[in-house]
Coordinates of N, CA and C in Angstrom, one line a residue:
Chain A
G1 N -20.3 -62.2 -31.8 CA -18.9 -62.4 -31.4 C -18.5 -61.1 -30.6
D2 N -17.2 -61.2 -30.2 CA -16.7 -60.1 -29.4 C -16.2 -59.0 -30.4
S3 N -16.5 -57.7 -30.0 CA -16.1 -56.6 -30.8 C -15.9 -55.4 -30.0
V4 N -15.2 -54.4 -30.5 CA -14.9 -53.1 -29.9 C -15.2 -52.1 -30.9
T5 N -16.0 -51.1 -30.5 CA -16.3 -49.9 -31.3 C -15.6 -48.7 -30.7
Q6 N -14.9 -48.0 -31.5 CA -14.1 -46.9 -31.0 C -14.4 -45.7 -31.8
M7 N -14.3 -44.5 -31.1 CA -14.5 -43.3 -31.8 C -13.6 -43.1 -33.0
E8 N -14.2 -42.7 -34.1 CA -13.4 -42.5 -35.3 C -12.5 -41.3 -35.1
G9 N -11.4 -41.3 -35.7 CA -10.5 -40.1 -35.7 C -10.4 -39.5 -37.1
P10 N -9.4 -38.7 -37.3 CA -8.4 -38.3 -36.3 C -9.0 -37.2 -35.4
V11 N -8.3 -37.1 -34.3 CA -8.7 -36.1 -33.3 C -7.5 -35.1 -33.2
T12 N -7.8 -33.8 -33.3 CA -6.8 -32.8 -33.2 C -7.1 -31.8 -32.1
L13 N -6.2 -31.7 -31.1 CA -6.4 -30.8 -30.0 C -5.3 -29.9 -29.8
S14 N -5.5 -28.8 -29.1 CA -4.5 -27.9 -28.6 C -3.9 -28.4 -27.3
E15 N -2.7 -28.1 -27.0 CA -2.1 -28.5 -25.8 C -2.9 -28.0 -24.6
E16 N -3.1 -28.8 -23.6 CA -3.8 -28.6 -22.3 C -5.3 -28.7 -22.5
A17 N -5.8 -29.2 -23.7 CA -7.2 -29.4 -23.9 C -7.6 -30.7 -23.2
F18 N -8.9 -30.9 -23.0 CA -9.4 -32.1 -22.4 C -9.7 -33.1 -23.5
L19 N -9.3 -34.4 -23.2 CA -9.5 -35.5 -24.2 C -10.4 -36.5 -23.8
T20 N -11.3 -36.9 -24.7 CA -12.2 -38.1 -24.5 C -12.1 -38.9 -25.8
I21 N -11.9 -40.2 -25.6 CA -12.0 -41.1 -26.8 C -12.9 -42.2 -26.3
N22 N -14.1 -42.3 -27.0 CA -15.1 -43.2 -26.7 C -14.8 -44.6 -27.1
C23 N -15.2 -45.6 -26.3 CA -15.0 -47.0 -26.6 C -16.1 -47.8 -26.0
T24 N -16.8 -48.5 -26.8 CA -17.9 -49.5 -26.3 C -17.5 -50.8 -26.8
Y25 N -18.1 -51.8 -26.2 CA -17.7 -53.2 -26.5 C -19.0 -54.1 -26.5
T26 N -18.9 -55.2 -27.1 CA -19.8 -56.4 -27.0 C -18.9 -57.6 -26.7
A27 N -19.3 -58.4 -25.8 CA -18.5 -59.6 -25.4 C -19.4 -60.7 -25.0
T28 N -19.0 -61.9 -25.3 CA -19.8 -63.1 -25.0 C -19.6 -63.5 -23.5
G29 N -18.5 -63.0 -23.0 CA -18.2 -63.3 -21.6 C -18.0 -62.1 -20.8
Y30 N -17.1 -62.2 -19.8 CA -16.8 -61.0 -18.9 C -15.4 -60.6 -19.2
P31 N -15.3 -59.5 -20.0 CA -14.0 -59.2 -20.5 C -13.1 -58.4 -19.6
S32 N -11.8 -58.5 -19.8 CA -10.9 -57.4 -19.3 C -10.7 -56.4 -20.4
L33 N -10.5 -55.2 -20.0 CA -10.5 -54.1 -21.0 C -9.2 -53.3 -20.9
F34 N -8.7 -52.9 -22.1 CA -7.4 -52.3 -22.2 C -7.4 -51.1 -23.1
W35 N -6.5 -50.2 -22.8 CA -6.1 -49.2 -23.8 C -4.7 -49.3 -24.1
Y36 N -4.4 -49.4 -25.4 CA -3.0 -49.5 -25.9 C -2.7 -48.2 -26.7
V37 N -1.4 -47.8 -26.6 CA -1.0 -46.6 -27.4 C 0.1 -47.0 -28.3
Q38 N 0.1 -46.4 -29.5 CA 1.2 -46.6 -30.5 C 1.7 -45.3 -30.9
Y39 N 2.9 -45.0 -30.4 CA 3.6 -43.7 -30.7 C 4.2 -43.9 -32.1
P40 N 4.4 -42.8 -32.8 CA 4.9 -42.9 -34.2 C 6.1 -43.7 -34.4
G41 N 6.1 -44.7 -35.2 CA 7.2 -45.5 -35.5 C 7.5 -46.6 -34.4
E42 N 6.6 -46.7 -33.5 CA 6.9 -47.7 -32.4 C 5.8 -48.8 -32.4
G43 N 6.0 -49.8 -31.5 CA 5.0 -50.8 -31.3 C 4.0 -50.4 -30.3
L44 N 3.1 -51.3 -30.0 CA 2.0 -51.0 -29.1 C 2.5 -51.2 -27.6
Q45 N 2.0 -50.2 -26.8 CA 2.4 -50.3 -25.4 C 1.1 -50.2 -24.6
L46 N 1.0 -51.0 -23.6 CA -0.2 -50.9 -22.7 C -0.2 -49.6 -22.0
L47 N -1.4 -48.9 -22.1 CA -1.5 -47.6 -21.4 C -2.2 -47.8 -20.1
L48 N -3.3 -48.5 -20.1 CA -4.0 -48.8 -18.8 C -5.0 -50.0 -19.0
K49 N -5.5 -50.5 -17.9 CA -6.4 -51.7 -18.0 C -7.3 -51.7 -16.9
A50 N -8.4 -52.4 -17.0 CA -9.4 -52.7 -16.0 C -10.0 -54.1 -16.2
T51 N -10.1 -54.8 -15.1 CA -10.5 -56.2 -15.2 C -11.9 -56.5 -14.7
K52 N -12.5 -55.6 -14.0 CA -13.9 -55.8 -13.6 C -14.7 -54.5 -13.5
A53 N -16.0 -54.7 -13.4 CA -16.9 -53.5 -13.4 C -16.5 -52.5 -12.4
D54 N -16.6 -51.3 -12.7 CA -16.3 -50.1 -11.9 C -14.8 -49.9 -11.6
D55 N -14.0 -50.8 -12.0 CA -12.5 -50.5 -11.9 C -12.2 -49.3 -12.7
K56 N -11.2 -48.5 -12.2 CA -10.7 -47.4 -13.0 C -9.2 -47.7 -13.3
G57 N -8.8 -47.7 -14.5 CA -7.4 -47.8 -14.9 C -6.9 -46.4 -15.1
S58 N -5.6 -46.2 -14.7 CA -5.0 -44.9 -14.9 C -3.5 -45.0 -15.1
N59 N -3.0 -44.1 -15.9 CA -1.6 -44.1 -16.1 C -1.2 -42.8 -16.9
K60 N -0.2 -42.1 -16.6 CA 0.3 -41.0 -17.3 C -0.7 -39.9 -17.4
G61 N -1.7 -39.8 -16.5 CA -2.7 -38.8 -16.5 C -3.9 -39.2 -17.3
F62 N -3.9 -40.4 -17.9 CA -5.0 -40.9 -18.6 C -5.8 -41.8 -17.6
E63 N -7.2 -41.8 -17.8 CA -8.0 -42.6 -17.0 C -9.1 -43.3 -17.9
A64 N -9.6 -44.4 -17.4 CA -10.8 -45.0 -18.1 C -11.4 -45.9 -17.0
T65 N -12.8 -45.9 -17.0 CA -13.5 -46.6 -16.0 C -14.4 -47.7 -16.7
Y66 N -14.3 -48.9 -16.2 CA -15.0 -50.0 -16.8 C -16.5 -49.9 -16.4
R67 N -17.4 -49.6 -17.3 CA -18.8 -49.4 -17.1 C -19.5 -50.6 -17.7
K68 N -19.9 -51.5 -16.9 CA -20.6 -52.7 -17.4 C -22.0 -52.4 -17.9
E69 N -22.7 -51.4 -17.2 CA -24.1 -51.1 -17.5 C -24.2 -50.5 -18.9
T70 N -23.1 -49.8 -19.3 CA -23.1 -49.1 -20.6 C -22.2 -49.8 -21.6
T71 N -21.5 -50.9 -21.1 CA -20.5 -51.6 -21.9 C -19.5 -50.6 -22.5
S72 N -19.0 -49.7 -21.7 CA -18.1 -48.7 -22.2 C -16.8 -48.7 -21.4
F73 N -15.7 -48.1 -22.0 CA -14.4 -47.9 -21.4 C -13.8 -46.7 -22.0
H74 N -14.4 -45.5 -21.8 CA -13.9 -44.3 -22.5 C -12.6 -43.8 -21.9
L75 N -11.7 -43.4 -22.7 CA -10.4 -42.9 -22.3 C -10.5 -41.3 -22.1
E76 N -9.9 -40.8 -21.0 CA -10.0 -39.4 -20.7 C -8.6 -38.9 -20.2
K77 N -8.3 -37.7 -20.5 CA -7.2 -37.0 -20.0 C -7.5 -35.5 -19.8
G78 N -7.2 -35.0 -18.7 CA -7.6 -33.6 -18.4 C -6.9 -32.6 -19.1
S79 N -5.6 -32.8 -19.5 CA -4.8 -31.8 -20.1 C -3.7 -32.5 -21.0
V80 N -4.0 -32.5 -22.3 CA -3.1 -33.3 -23.1 C -1.8 -32.5 -23.4
Q81 N -0.8 -33.2 -23.8 CA 0.5 -32.6 -24.2 C 0.8 -33.0 -25.6
V82 N 1.8 -32.3 -26.2 CA 2.2 -32.6 -27.5 C 2.7 -34.1 -27.6
S83 N 3.4 -34.5 -26.5 CA 3.9 -35.9 -26.5 C 2.9 -37.0 -26.4
D84 N 1.6 -36.6 -26.2 CA 0.5 -37.6 -26.2 C 0.1 -37.9 -27.7
S85 N 0.6 -37.2 -28.6 CA 0.2 -37.5 -30.0 C 0.6 -39.0 -30.4
A86 N -0.4 -39.7 -30.7 CA -0.2 -41.2 -31.0 C -1.5 -41.7 -31.5
V87 N -1.5 -43.0 -31.7 CA -2.8 -43.7 -32.0 C -3.2 -44.6 -30.8
Y88 N -4.4 -44.5 -30.4 CA -4.9 -45.1 -29.2 C -5.9 -46.2 -29.6
F89 N -5.7 -47.4 -29.1 CA -6.5 -48.6 -29.4 C -7.2 -49.1 -28.1
C90 N -8.5 -49.2 -28.2 CA -9.2 -49.9 -27.1 C -9.3 -51.4 -27.5
A91 N -9.2 -52.2 -26.5 CA -9.2 -53.7 -26.7 C -9.8 -54.4 -25.6
L92 N -10.3 -55.6 -25.9 CA -10.8 -56.5 -24.8 C -10.3 -57.9 -25.0
R93 N -10.3 -58.6 -23.9 CA -10.0 -60.0 -23.8 C -11.0 -60.7 -23.0
V94 N -11.6 -61.7 -23.5 CA -12.6 -62.5 -22.7 C -11.9 -63.6 -22.1
Q95 N -12.0 -63.8 -20.8 CA -11.4 -64.8 -20.0 C -12.0 -66.2 -20.3
G96 N -11.2 -67.2 -20.1 CA -11.7 -68.5 -20.2 C -11.5 -69.1 -21.6
G97 N -11.1 -68.3 -22.5 CA -10.8 -68.8 -23.8 C -9.3 -68.6 -24.1
S98 N -9.0 -68.3 -25.4 CA -7.7 -68.0 -25.7 C -7.3 -66.6 -25.1
E99 N -6.0 -66.3 -25.2 CA -5.6 -65.0 -24.6 C -5.6 -63.9 -25.7
K100 N -6.2 -64.1 -26.8 CA -6.2 -63.1 -27.8 C -6.9 -61.9 -27.5
L101 N -6.5 -60.8 -28.1 CA -7.1 -59.5 -27.9 C -8.0 -59.2 -29.1
V102 N -9.1 -58.5 -28.9 CA -9.9 -57.9 -29.9 C -9.8 -56.4 -29.8
F103 N -9.4 -55.8 -30.9 CA -9.0 -54.4 -30.9 C -10.1 -53.5 -31.6
G104 N -10.3 -52.3 -31.2 CA -11.0 -51.3 -32.0 C -10.1 -50.8 -33.1
K105 N -10.7 -49.9 -33.9 CA -10.0 -49.5 -35.1 C -8.9 -48.5 -34.8
G106 N -8.8 -48.0 -33.6 CA -7.8 -47.0 -33.3 C -8.2 -45.6 -33.6
T107 N -7.7 -44.7 -32.7 CA -8.0 -43.2 -32.9 C -6.7 -42.5 -32.9
K108 N -6.5 -41.8 -34.0 CA -5.2 -41.0 -34.1 C -5.4 -39.7 -33.4
L109 N -4.6 -39.4 -32.4 CA -4.6 -38.1 -31.7 C -3.4 -37.2 -32.1
T110 N -3.7 -36.0 -32.5 CA -2.6 -35.1 -32.7 C -2.8 -33.9 -31.8
V111 N -1.8 -33.6 -31.0 CA -1.8 -32.4 -30.1 C -0.9 -31.4 -30.6
N112 N -1.4 -30.2 -30.8 CA -0.6 -29.1 -31.3 C -0.2 -28.1 -30.2
P113 N 1.0 -27.6 -30.3 CA 1.4 -26.7 -29.2 C 0.6 -25.3 -29.2
Chain B
S1 N 6.8 -59.0 -17.0 CA 6.8 -58.4 -18.3 C 7.6 -59.2 -19.3
A2 N 7.5 -58.9 -20.5 CA 8.2 -59.6 -21.6 C 8.8 -58.6 -22.6
V3 N 10.0 -58.9 -23.0 CA 10.6 -58.1 -24.1 C 10.6 -59.0 -25.3
I4 N 10.1 -58.4 -26.4 CA 10.0 -59.1 -27.6 C 10.8 -58.4 -28.7
S5 N 11.7 -59.2 -29.4 CA 12.5 -58.7 -30.5 C 11.9 -59.2 -31.7
Q6 N 11.7 -58.4 -32.7 CA 11.1 -58.8 -33.9 C 12.0 -58.3 -35.1
K7 N 12.2 -59.2 -36.1 CA 13.0 -58.7 -37.2 C 12.6 -59.4 -38.5
P8 N 12.7 -58.8 -39.6 CA 13.3 -57.4 -39.7 C 12.3 -56.4 -39.3
S9 N 12.7 -55.2 -39.0 CA 11.8 -54.1 -38.6 C 11.1 -53.6 -39.8
R10 N 11.6 -53.7 -41.0 CA 10.9 -53.3 -42.2 C 11.6 -53.9 -43.4
D11 N 10.8 -54.0 -44.4 CA 11.3 -54.6 -45.7 C 10.5 -54.2 -46.8
I12 N 11.1 -54.1 -48.0 CA 10.4 -53.9 -49.2 C 10.6 -55.1 -50.1
C13 N 9.5 -55.7 -50.5 CA 9.7 -57.0 -51.2 C 8.9 -56.9 -52.6
Q14 N 9.4 -57.8 -53.5 CA 8.8 -57.9 -54.8 C 7.6 -58.8 -54.7
R15 N 6.6 -58.5 -55.4 CA 5.4 -59.4 -55.4 C 5.8 -60.8 -55.9
G16 N 5.1 -61.8 -55.3 CA 5.4 -63.2 -55.7 C 6.5 -63.8 -54.8
T17 N 7.2 -63.0 -54.1 CA 8.2 -63.6 -53.2 C 7.6 -63.8 -51.8
S18 N 8.5 -64.3 -50.9 CA 8.0 -64.6 -49.5 C 9.0 -63.9 -48.5
L19 N 8.5 -63.6 -47.4 CA 9.3 -63.0 -46.3 C 9.0 -63.7 -45.0
T20 N 10.0 -64.1 -44.3 CA 9.9 -64.7 -43.0 C 10.2 -63.7 -41.9
I21 N 9.3 -63.5 -41.0 CA 9.5 -62.6 -39.9 C 9.8 -63.4 -38.6
Q22 N 10.8 -63.0 -37.9 CA 11.2 -63.7 -36.7 C 10.7 -62.9 -35.4
C23 N 10.4 -63.7 -34.4 CA 10.0 -63.1 -33.1 C 10.7 -63.9 -32.0
Q24 N 11.4 -63.2 -31.2 CA 12.2 -63.7 -30.1 C 11.7 -63.1 -28.8
V25 N 11.4 -63.9 -27.8 CA 10.9 -63.5 -26.5 C 11.9 -63.8 -25.4
D26 N 12.1 -62.9 -24.5 CA 13.1 -63.1 -23.5 C 12.7 -64.0 -22.3
S27 N 11.6 -64.6 -22.4 CA 11.1 -65.6 -21.4 C 10.3 -66.6 -22.1
Q28 N 10.1 -67.8 -21.5 CA 9.3 -68.8 -22.1 C 7.8 -68.5 -21.9
V29 N 7.1 -68.7 -23.0 CA 5.7 -68.4 -23.1 C 4.9 -69.5 -23.8
T30 N 3.7 -69.7 -23.4 CA 3.0 -70.8 -24.0 C 2.4 -70.4 -25.3
M31 N 1.8 -69.3 -25.4 CA 1.1 -68.8 -26.6 C 1.8 -67.6 -27.2
M32 N 2.0 -67.6 -28.5 CA 2.4 -66.4 -29.2 C 1.4 -66.1 -30.2
F33 N 1.2 -64.8 -30.5 CA 0.2 -64.4 -31.4 C 0.8 -63.5 -32.5
W34 N 0.3 -63.7 -33.7 CA 0.7 -62.9 -34.8 C -0.5 -62.0 -35.3
Y35 N -0.3 -60.7 -35.4 CA -1.3 -59.8 -35.8 C -0.9 -59.1 -37.1
R36 N -1.9 -58.6 -37.8 CA -1.6 -57.7 -39.0 C -2.3 -56.4 -38.8
Q37 N -1.6 -55.4 -39.1 CA -2.2 -54.0 -39.0 C -2.1 -53.4 -40.4
Q38 N -3.1 -53.4 -41.2 CA -3.1 -52.8 -42.5 C -3.2 -51.3 -42.4
P39 N -2.7 -50.6 -43.4 CA -2.6 -49.1 -43.3 C -3.9 -48.5 -42.8
G40 N -3.8 -47.7 -41.8 CA -4.9 -47.0 -41.2 C -5.9 -47.8 -40.6
Q41 N -5.6 -49.1 -40.3 CA -6.6 -50.0 -39.8 C -6.2 -50.5 -38.4
S42 N -7.1 -51.2 -37.8 CA -6.7 -51.8 -36.5 C -5.9 -53.1 -36.6
L43 N -5.6 -53.7 -35.5 CA -4.9 -55.0 -35.5 C -5.9 -56.1 -35.7
T44 N -5.6 -57.1 -36.5 CA -6.4 -58.2 -36.8 C -5.5 -59.5 -36.5
L45 N -6.0 -60.4 -35.7 CA -5.3 -61.6 -35.3 C -5.2 -62.5 -36.5
I46 N -4.0 -62.9 -36.9 CA -3.8 -63.9 -37.9 C -3.9 -65.3 -37.4
A47 N -3.1 -65.5 -36.3 CA -3.1 -66.9 -35.8 C -2.4 -66.9 -34.4
T48 N -2.7 -68.0 -33.7 CA -2.1 -68.3 -32.4 C -1.1 -69.4 -32.6
A49 N 0.1 -69.2 -32.1 CA 1.1 -70.2 -32.3 C 1.4 -70.9 -30.9
N50 N 1.2 -72.2 -30.8 CA 1.5 -72.9 -29.6 C 2.7 -73.8 -29.9
Q51 N 3.6 -73.9 -28.9 CA 4.7 -74.8 -29.1 C 4.3 -76.2 -29.1
G52 N 4.8 -76.9 -30.1 CA 4.5 -78.4 -30.2 C 3.2 -78.7 -30.8
S53 N 2.5 -77.8 -31.4 CA 1.3 -78.1 -32.1 C 1.1 -77.1 -33.3
E54 N 0.1 -77.5 -34.1 CA -0.1 -76.6 -35.3 C -0.7 -75.3 -34.8
A55 N -0.4 -74.2 -35.5 CA -1.0 -72.9 -35.2 C -2.4 -72.9 -35.5
T56 N -3.2 -72.1 -34.8 CA -4.6 -72.0 -35.0 C -4.9 -70.7 -35.7
Y57 N -5.5 -70.7 -36.9 CA -5.7 -69.6 -37.7 C -7.1 -69.0 -37.6
E58 N -7.2 -67.7 -37.7 CA -8.4 -67.0 -37.6 C -9.1 -67.1 -39.0
S59 N -10.4 -66.8 -38.9 CA -11.1 -66.8 -40.2 C -10.5 -65.8 -41.2
G60 N -10.3 -66.2 -42.4 CA -9.8 -65.4 -43.4 C -8.3 -65.6 -43.6
F61 N -7.6 -66.3 -42.8 CA -6.2 -66.6 -42.9 C -5.9 -68.1 -43.0
V62 N -5.0 -68.4 -43.9 CA -4.8 -69.8 -44.1 C -3.3 -70.1 -44.0
I63 N -3.0 -71.4 -43.7 CA -1.6 -71.8 -43.4 C -0.8 -71.7 -44.7
D64 N -1.3 -71.9 -45.8 CA -0.5 -71.8 -47.1 C 0.0 -70.4 -47.3
K65 N -0.8 -69.5 -46.9 CA -0.4 -68.1 -47.1 C 0.5 -67.5 -46.0
F66 N 0.2 -68.0 -44.8 CA 0.9 -67.5 -43.6 C 1.4 -68.7 -42.7
P67 N 2.3 -69.4 -43.2 CA 2.9 -70.5 -42.4 C 3.6 -70.0 -41.2
I68 N 3.4 -70.7 -40.1 CA 4.0 -70.3 -38.8 C 4.8 -71.5 -38.2
S69 N 6.0 -71.1 -37.7 CA 6.7 -72.1 -36.9 C 6.8 -71.7 -35.5
R70 N 6.9 -72.7 -34.6 CA 7.1 -72.4 -33.2 C 7.9 -73.5 -32.6
P71 N 9.2 -73.5 -32.9 CA 10.1 -74.6 -32.5 C 10.4 -74.7 -31.0
N72 N 10.2 -73.6 -30.3 CA 10.4 -73.7 -28.8 C 9.6 -72.6 -28.1
L73 N 9.8 -72.5 -26.8 CA 8.9 -71.6 -26.0 C 9.3 -70.1 -26.1
T74 N 10.3 -69.8 -26.8 CA 10.8 -68.4 -26.9 C 10.9 -67.8 -28.3
F75 N 10.5 -68.6 -29.3 CA 10.7 -68.2 -30.6 C 9.6 -68.6 -31.6
S76 N 9.3 -67.8 -32.5 CA 8.3 -68.1 -33.6 C 8.7 -67.4 -34.8
T77 N 8.2 -67.9 -36.0 CA 8.3 -67.2 -37.2 C 7.0 -67.2 -37.9
L78 N 6.8 -66.1 -38.7 CA 5.6 -66.0 -39.6 C 6.2 -65.7 -41.0
T79 N 5.7 -66.5 -41.9 CA 6.1 -66.3 -43.3 C 4.9 -65.7 -44.1
V80 N 5.1 -64.7 -44.8 CA 4.1 -64.1 -45.7 C 4.5 -64.6 -47.1
S81 N 3.7 -65.5 -47.7 CA 4.0 -66.2 -48.9 C 3.4 -65.6 -50.1
N82 N 4.1 -65.7 -51.2 CA 3.6 -65.3 -52.5 C 2.9 -63.9 -52.4
M83 N 3.7 -63.0 -52.0 CA 3.2 -61.7 -51.6 C 2.6 -60.9 -52.8
S84 N 1.6 -60.1 -52.4 CA 1.0 -59.1 -53.3 C 0.9 -57.8 -52.6
P85 N 0.7 -56.7 -53.4 CA 0.6 -55.4 -52.7 C -0.4 -55.3 -51.5
E86 N -1.4 -56.2 -51.6 CA -2.4 -56.2 -50.5 C -1.8 -56.7 -49.2
D87 N -0.7 -57.3 -49.3 CA -0.1 -57.8 -48.0 C 0.8 -56.7 -47.3
S88 N 0.9 -55.6 -47.9 CA 1.6 -54.5 -47.3 C 0.9 -54.1 -46.0
S89 N 1.6 -54.3 -44.9 CA 1.0 -54.1 -43.6 C 2.1 -54.0 -42.6
I90 N 1.8 -53.8 -41.4 CA 2.7 -54.0 -40.2 C 2.3 -55.3 -39.6
Y91 N 3.2 -56.2 -39.4 CA 3.0 -57.5 -38.8 C 3.6 -57.5 -37.4
L92 N 2.8 -57.8 -36.4 CA 3.2 -57.7 -35.0 C 3.1 -59.1 -34.3
C93 N 4.2 -59.4 -33.5 CA 4.2 -60.5 -32.7 C 3.8 -60.1 -31.3
S94 N 3.1 -61.0 -30.6 CA 2.6 -60.6 -29.3 C 2.6 -61.8 -28.4
V95 N 2.8 -61.6 -27.1 CA 2.7 -62.7 -26.1 C 1.7 -62.2 -25.0
G96 N 1.0 -63.1 -24.5 CA 0.1 -62.7 -23.4 C 0.8 -62.9 -22.0
G97 N 0.3 -62.2 -21.0 CA 0.9 -62.4 -19.7 C 0.4 -63.6 -18.9
G98 N -0.5 -64.4 -19.5 CA -1.0 -65.5 -18.8 C -2.6 -65.4 -18.8
R99 N -3.2 -66.4 -18.2 CA -4.6 -66.5 -18.3 C -5.4 -65.7 -17.2
G100 N -4.7 -65.1 -16.3 CA -5.4 -64.3 -15.3 C -6.0 -63.1 -15.9
R101 N -7.0 -62.5 -15.2 CA -7.7 -61.4 -15.6 C -6.8 -60.1 -15.6
N102 N -5.9 -60.1 -14.8 CA -5.1 -58.9 -14.6 C -3.8 -59.0 -15.4
T103 N -3.8 -59.7 -16.5 CA -2.6 -59.8 -17.3 C -2.7 -59.0 -18.5
E104 N -1.6 -58.6 -19.0 CA -1.5 -57.8 -20.2 C -0.8 -58.5 -21.3
A105 N -0.9 -58.0 -22.5 CA -0.2 -58.6 -23.7 C 1.0 -57.6 -24.0
F106 N 2.0 -58.2 -24.5 CA 3.2 -57.4 -24.9 C 3.4 -57.6 -26.4
F107 N 3.9 -56.6 -27.0 CA 4.0 -56.6 -28.4 C 5.5 -56.3 -28.8
G108 N 5.9 -56.9 -29.9 CA 7.1 -56.5 -30.6 C 6.9 -55.2 -31.3
Q109 N 8.0 -54.7 -31.8 CA 8.0 -53.4 -32.5 C 7.3 -53.4 -33.8
G110 N 7.1 -54.6 -34.3 CA 6.5 -54.7 -35.6 C 7.4 -54.8 -36.8
T111 N 6.9 -55.4 -37.9 CA 7.7 -55.5 -39.1 C 6.8 -54.7 -40.2
R112 N 7.3 -53.7 -40.7 CA 6.6 -52.9 -41.7 C 7.0 -53.4 -43.1
L113 N 6.0 -54.1 -43.7 CA 6.2 -54.7 -45.0 C 5.6 -53.9 -46.1
T114 N 6.4 -53.6 -47.1 CA 5.8 -53.0 -48.3 C 6.1 -53.9 -49.5
V115 N 5.0 -54.3 -50.2 CA 5.2 -55.1 -51.4 C 5.0 -54.3 -52.6
V116 N 5.9 -54.4 -53.5 CA 5.9 -53.6 -54.7 C 5.8 -54.5 -56.0

């Protein structure tokens, strides 16, 4: 079945540090890939997405590249801020079936000043 | 995009009782999804709610425990029945942006349920 494996957390960084959160997937079809973010006390928001191989999604300084050969979609940011503290979820959706998302377990990021 | 209003935002309930969560969308959508997020865990899909038909439940979830209504294209409810402390979770309503590859899902703020 479809699944997403995400780097275990929690991750604690200092402000301006480099962030990588690893995400790999298995899918029966050709998935679209997403990163969602959940800030404390809030619902999920889409951070970025990529729909085909070699696409790079980017938003708010975050980037992730759809790597079909390694079935990966790692999230990166060159310089994190305290305001980036949140839980990050990698997710996939396989086209042609239902529109449901399959999520990774989430990675909690804390950025200290 | 879609704006989703979910209520209640949180509740504390006694075991053995039931809670109905409401989800209102600001536009008509074909599919609505209900997810559960247990403490420290990821989101797990409970069921897909289509207007005019029975909800489709994922493995491990049954209609008697999580009955769903979908009376029209902008509204759905999820009931958590005969609650136990293990049902303490965040429940989220979601709608997809459509069947295209370049579509995203939108989520409500969630209902934080504590069963005591």
